[in-house]
PDB file of C-alpha atoms in Angstrom:
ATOM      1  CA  UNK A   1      19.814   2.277 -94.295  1.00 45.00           C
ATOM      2  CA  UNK A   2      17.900   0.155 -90.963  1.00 53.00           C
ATOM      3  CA  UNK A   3      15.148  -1.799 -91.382  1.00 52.00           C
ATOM      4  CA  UNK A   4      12.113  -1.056 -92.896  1.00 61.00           C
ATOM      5  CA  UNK A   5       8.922  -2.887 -93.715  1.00 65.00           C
ATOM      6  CA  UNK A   6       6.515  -3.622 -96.599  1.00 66.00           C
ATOM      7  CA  UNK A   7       2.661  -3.549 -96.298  1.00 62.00           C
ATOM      8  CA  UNK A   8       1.628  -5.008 -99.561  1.00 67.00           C
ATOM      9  CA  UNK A   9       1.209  -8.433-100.913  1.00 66.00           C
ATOM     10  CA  UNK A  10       0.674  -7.628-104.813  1.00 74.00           C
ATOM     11  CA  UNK A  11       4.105  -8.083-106.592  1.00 73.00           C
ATOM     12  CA  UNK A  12       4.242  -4.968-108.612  1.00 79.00           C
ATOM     13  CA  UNK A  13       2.848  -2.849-105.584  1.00 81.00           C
ATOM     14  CA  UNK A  14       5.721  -4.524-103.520  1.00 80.00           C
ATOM     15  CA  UNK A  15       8.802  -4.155-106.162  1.00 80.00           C
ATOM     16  CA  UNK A  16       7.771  -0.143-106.013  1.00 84.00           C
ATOM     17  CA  UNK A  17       7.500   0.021-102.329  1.00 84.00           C
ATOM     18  CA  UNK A  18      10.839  -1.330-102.147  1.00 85.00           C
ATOM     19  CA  UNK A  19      12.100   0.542-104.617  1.00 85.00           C
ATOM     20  CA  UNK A  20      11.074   3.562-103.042  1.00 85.00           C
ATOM     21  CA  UNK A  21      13.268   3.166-100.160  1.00 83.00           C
ATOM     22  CA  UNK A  22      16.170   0.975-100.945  1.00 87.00           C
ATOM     23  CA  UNK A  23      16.983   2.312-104.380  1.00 88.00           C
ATOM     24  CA  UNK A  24      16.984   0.430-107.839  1.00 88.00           C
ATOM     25  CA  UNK A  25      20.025  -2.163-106.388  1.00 93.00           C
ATOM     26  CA  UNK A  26      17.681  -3.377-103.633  1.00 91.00           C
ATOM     27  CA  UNK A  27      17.751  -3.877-100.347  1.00 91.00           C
ATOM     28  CA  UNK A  28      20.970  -5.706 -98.787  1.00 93.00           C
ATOM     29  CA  UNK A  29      18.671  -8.365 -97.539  1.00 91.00           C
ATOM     30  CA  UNK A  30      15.422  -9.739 -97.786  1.00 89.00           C
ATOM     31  CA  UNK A  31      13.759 -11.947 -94.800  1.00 85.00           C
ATOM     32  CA  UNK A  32      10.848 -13.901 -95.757  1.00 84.00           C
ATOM     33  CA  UNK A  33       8.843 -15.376 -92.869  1.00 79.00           C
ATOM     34  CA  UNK A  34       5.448 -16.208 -94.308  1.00 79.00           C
ATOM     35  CA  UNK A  35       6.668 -19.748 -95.552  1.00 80.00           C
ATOM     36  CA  UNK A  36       5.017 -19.487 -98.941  1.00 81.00           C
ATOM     37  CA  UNK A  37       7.248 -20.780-101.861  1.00 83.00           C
ATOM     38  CA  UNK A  38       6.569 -17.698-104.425  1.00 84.00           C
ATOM     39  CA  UNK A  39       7.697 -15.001-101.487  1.00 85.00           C
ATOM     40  CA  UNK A  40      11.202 -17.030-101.808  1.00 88.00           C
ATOM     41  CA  UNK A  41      11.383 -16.220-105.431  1.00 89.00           C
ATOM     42  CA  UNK A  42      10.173 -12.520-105.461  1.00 88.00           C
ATOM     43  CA  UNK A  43      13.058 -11.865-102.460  1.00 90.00           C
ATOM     44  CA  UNK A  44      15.545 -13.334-104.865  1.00 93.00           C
ATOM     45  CA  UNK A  45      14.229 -10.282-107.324  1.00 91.00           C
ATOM     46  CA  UNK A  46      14.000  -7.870-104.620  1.00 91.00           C
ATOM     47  CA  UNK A  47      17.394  -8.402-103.034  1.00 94.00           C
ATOM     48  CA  UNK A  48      20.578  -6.687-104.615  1.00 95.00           C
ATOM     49  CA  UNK A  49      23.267  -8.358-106.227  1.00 96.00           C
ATOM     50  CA  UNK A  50      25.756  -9.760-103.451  1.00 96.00           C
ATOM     51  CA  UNK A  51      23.082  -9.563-100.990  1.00 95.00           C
ATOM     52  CA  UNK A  52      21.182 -12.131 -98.938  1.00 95.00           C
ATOM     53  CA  UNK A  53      17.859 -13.800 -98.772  1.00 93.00           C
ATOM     54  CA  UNK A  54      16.667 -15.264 -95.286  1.00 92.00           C
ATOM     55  CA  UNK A  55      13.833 -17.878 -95.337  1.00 90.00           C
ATOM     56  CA  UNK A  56      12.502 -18.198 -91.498  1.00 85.00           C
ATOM     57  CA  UNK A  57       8.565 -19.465 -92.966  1.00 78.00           C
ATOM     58  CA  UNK A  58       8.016 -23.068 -92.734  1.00 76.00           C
ATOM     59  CA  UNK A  59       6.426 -25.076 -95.750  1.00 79.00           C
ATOM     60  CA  UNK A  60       6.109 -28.578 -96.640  1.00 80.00           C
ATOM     61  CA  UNK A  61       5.162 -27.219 -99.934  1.00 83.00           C
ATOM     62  CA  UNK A  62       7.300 -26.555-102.985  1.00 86.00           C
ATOM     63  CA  UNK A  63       7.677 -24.142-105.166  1.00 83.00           C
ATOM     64  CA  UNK A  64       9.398 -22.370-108.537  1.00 85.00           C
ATOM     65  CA  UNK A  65      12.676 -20.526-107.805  1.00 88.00           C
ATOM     66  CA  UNK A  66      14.630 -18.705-110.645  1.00 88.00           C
ATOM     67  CA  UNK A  67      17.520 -20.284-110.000  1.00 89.00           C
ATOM     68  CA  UNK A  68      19.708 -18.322-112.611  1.00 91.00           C
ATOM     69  CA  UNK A  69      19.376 -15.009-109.975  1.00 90.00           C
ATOM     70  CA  UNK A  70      21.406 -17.062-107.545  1.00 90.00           C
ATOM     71  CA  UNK A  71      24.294 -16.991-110.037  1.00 92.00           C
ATOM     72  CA  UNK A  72      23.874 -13.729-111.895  1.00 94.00           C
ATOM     73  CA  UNK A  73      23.281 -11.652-108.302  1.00 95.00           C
ATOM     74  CA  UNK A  74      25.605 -13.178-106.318  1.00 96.00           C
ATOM     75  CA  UNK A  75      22.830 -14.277-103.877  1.00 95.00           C
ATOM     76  CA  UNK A  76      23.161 -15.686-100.675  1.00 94.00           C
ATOM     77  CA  UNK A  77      20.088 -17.760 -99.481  1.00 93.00           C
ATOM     78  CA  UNK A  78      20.144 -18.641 -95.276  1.00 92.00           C
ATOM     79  CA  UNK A  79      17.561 -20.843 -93.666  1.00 88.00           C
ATOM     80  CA  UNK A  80      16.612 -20.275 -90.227  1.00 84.00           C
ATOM     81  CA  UNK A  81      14.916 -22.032 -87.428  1.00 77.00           C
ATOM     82  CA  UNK A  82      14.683 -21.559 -83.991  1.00 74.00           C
ATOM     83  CA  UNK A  83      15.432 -25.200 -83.251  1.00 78.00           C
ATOM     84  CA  UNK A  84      16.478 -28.085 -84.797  1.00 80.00           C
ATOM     85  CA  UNK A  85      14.823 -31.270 -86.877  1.00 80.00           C
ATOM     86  CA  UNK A  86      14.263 -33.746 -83.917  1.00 87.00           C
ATOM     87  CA  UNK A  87      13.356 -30.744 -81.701  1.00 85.00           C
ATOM     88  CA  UNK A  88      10.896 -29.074 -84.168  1.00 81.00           C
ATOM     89  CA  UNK A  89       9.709 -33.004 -84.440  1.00 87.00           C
ATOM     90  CA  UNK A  90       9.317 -33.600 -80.689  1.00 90.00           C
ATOM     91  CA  UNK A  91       7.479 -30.703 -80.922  1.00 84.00           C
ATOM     92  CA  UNK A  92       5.067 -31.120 -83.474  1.00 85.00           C
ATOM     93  CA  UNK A  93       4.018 -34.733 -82.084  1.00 90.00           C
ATOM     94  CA  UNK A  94       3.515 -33.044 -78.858  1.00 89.00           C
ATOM     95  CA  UNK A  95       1.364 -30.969 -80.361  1.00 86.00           C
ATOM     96  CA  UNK A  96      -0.457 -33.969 -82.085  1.00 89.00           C
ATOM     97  CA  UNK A  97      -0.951 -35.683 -78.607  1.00 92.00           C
ATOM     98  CA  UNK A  98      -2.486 -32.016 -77.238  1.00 88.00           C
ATOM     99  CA  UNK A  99      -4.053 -30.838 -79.834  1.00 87.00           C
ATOM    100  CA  UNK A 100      -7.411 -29.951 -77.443  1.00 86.00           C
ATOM    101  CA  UNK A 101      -5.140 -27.864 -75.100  1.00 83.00           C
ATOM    102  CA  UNK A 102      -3.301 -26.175 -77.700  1.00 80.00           C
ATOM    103  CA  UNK A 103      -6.854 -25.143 -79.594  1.00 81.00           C
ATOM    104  CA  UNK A 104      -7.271 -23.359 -76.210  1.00 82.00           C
ATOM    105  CA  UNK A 105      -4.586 -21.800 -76.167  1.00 80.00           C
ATOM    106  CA  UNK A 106      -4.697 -17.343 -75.990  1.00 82.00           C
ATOM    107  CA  UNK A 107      -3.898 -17.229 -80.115  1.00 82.00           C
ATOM    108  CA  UNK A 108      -4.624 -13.218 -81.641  1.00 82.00           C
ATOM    109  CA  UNK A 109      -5.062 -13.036 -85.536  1.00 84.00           C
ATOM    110  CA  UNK A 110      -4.240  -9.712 -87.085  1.00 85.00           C
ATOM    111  CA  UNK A 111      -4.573  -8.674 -90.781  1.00 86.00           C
ATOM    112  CA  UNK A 112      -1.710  -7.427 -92.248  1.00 83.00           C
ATOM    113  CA  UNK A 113      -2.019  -3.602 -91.629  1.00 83.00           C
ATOM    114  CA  UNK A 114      -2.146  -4.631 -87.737  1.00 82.00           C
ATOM    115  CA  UNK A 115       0.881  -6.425 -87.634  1.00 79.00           C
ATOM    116  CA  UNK A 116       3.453  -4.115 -86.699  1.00 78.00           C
ATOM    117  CA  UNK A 117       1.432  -2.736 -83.895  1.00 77.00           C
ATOM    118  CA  UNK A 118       0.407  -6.236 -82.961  1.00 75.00           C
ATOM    119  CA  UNK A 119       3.672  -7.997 -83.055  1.00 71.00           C
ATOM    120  CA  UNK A 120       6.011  -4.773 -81.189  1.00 69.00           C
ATOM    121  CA  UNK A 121       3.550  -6.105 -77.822  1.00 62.00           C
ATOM    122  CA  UNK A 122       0.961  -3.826 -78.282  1.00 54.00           C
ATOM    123  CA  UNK A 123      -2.823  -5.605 -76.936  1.00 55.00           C
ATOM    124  CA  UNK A 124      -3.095  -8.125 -73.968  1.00 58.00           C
ATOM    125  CA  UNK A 125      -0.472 -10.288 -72.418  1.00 64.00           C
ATOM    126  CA  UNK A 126      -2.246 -13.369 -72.194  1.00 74.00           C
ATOM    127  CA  UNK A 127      -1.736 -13.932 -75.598  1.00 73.00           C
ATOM    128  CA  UNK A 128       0.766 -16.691 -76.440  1.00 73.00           C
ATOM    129  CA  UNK A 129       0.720 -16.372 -80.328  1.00 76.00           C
ATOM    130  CA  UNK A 130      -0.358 -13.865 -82.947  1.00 79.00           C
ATOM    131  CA  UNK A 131      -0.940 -15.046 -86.630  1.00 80.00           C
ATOM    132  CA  UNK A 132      -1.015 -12.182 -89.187  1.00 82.00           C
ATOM    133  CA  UNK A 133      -3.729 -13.274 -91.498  1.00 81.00           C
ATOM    134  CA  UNK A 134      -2.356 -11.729 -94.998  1.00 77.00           C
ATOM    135  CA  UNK A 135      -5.855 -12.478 -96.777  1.00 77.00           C
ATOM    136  CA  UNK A 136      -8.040  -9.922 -94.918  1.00 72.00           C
TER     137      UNK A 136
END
């Protein structure tokens, strides 16, 4: 069916949206990069049975799961990363150590209905990270 992408952040808006274009089974998978512990939940609802569920947001923060889908779907859940533990750790305490250079740092934020412009490289180079701001 290829890719497609949702606009919405209300549940019920987003379960019709998807609907609409992967059918009442769902779509085969669901990636959740925003890294807040309800998305995880709703993509367990969204996705169809036997499909998967990718979570690429980071969170320290916890959250409910209906842990019953991943038995009566057939889920698969995958985490993703682009690095691993001590790496992403290196990393963060170099950030610590630099945290005036990397406030100075090019970042763009975006709202939502900009993203997909935004993040296909669309605006100025110089920019070294964009942040889609879901709230505006």
């Amino acid at each position: 069916m290829g890719r497609r992408r949702t606009t919405t952040t209300d549940p019920d808006a987003l379960v019709a949206e998807v609907g609409a274009f992967a059918g009442p089974d769902g779509p085969d998978v669901v990636l959740d990069a925003t890294g807040v512990p309800a998305v995880l939940d709703t993509a367990l609802h969204l996705v169809r049975a036997g499909g998967t569920v990718v979570a690429v947001g980071l969170t320290s923060a916890a959250g409910p799961v209906h842990t019953g889908l991943l038995a009566a779907k057939e889920v698969a859940v995958l985490g993703s990363s682009c690095c691993t533990g001590a790496e992403f750790a290196t990393a963060a305490a170099l950030v610590g150590r630099r945290a005036g250079a990397v406030a100075a740092l090019p970042v763009r934020r975006v709202a939502l209905a900009d993203a997909v412009s935004a993040l296909s490289g669309h605006g100025t180079d110089d920019v070294v990270k964009t942040l889609v701001d879901v709230t505006v």
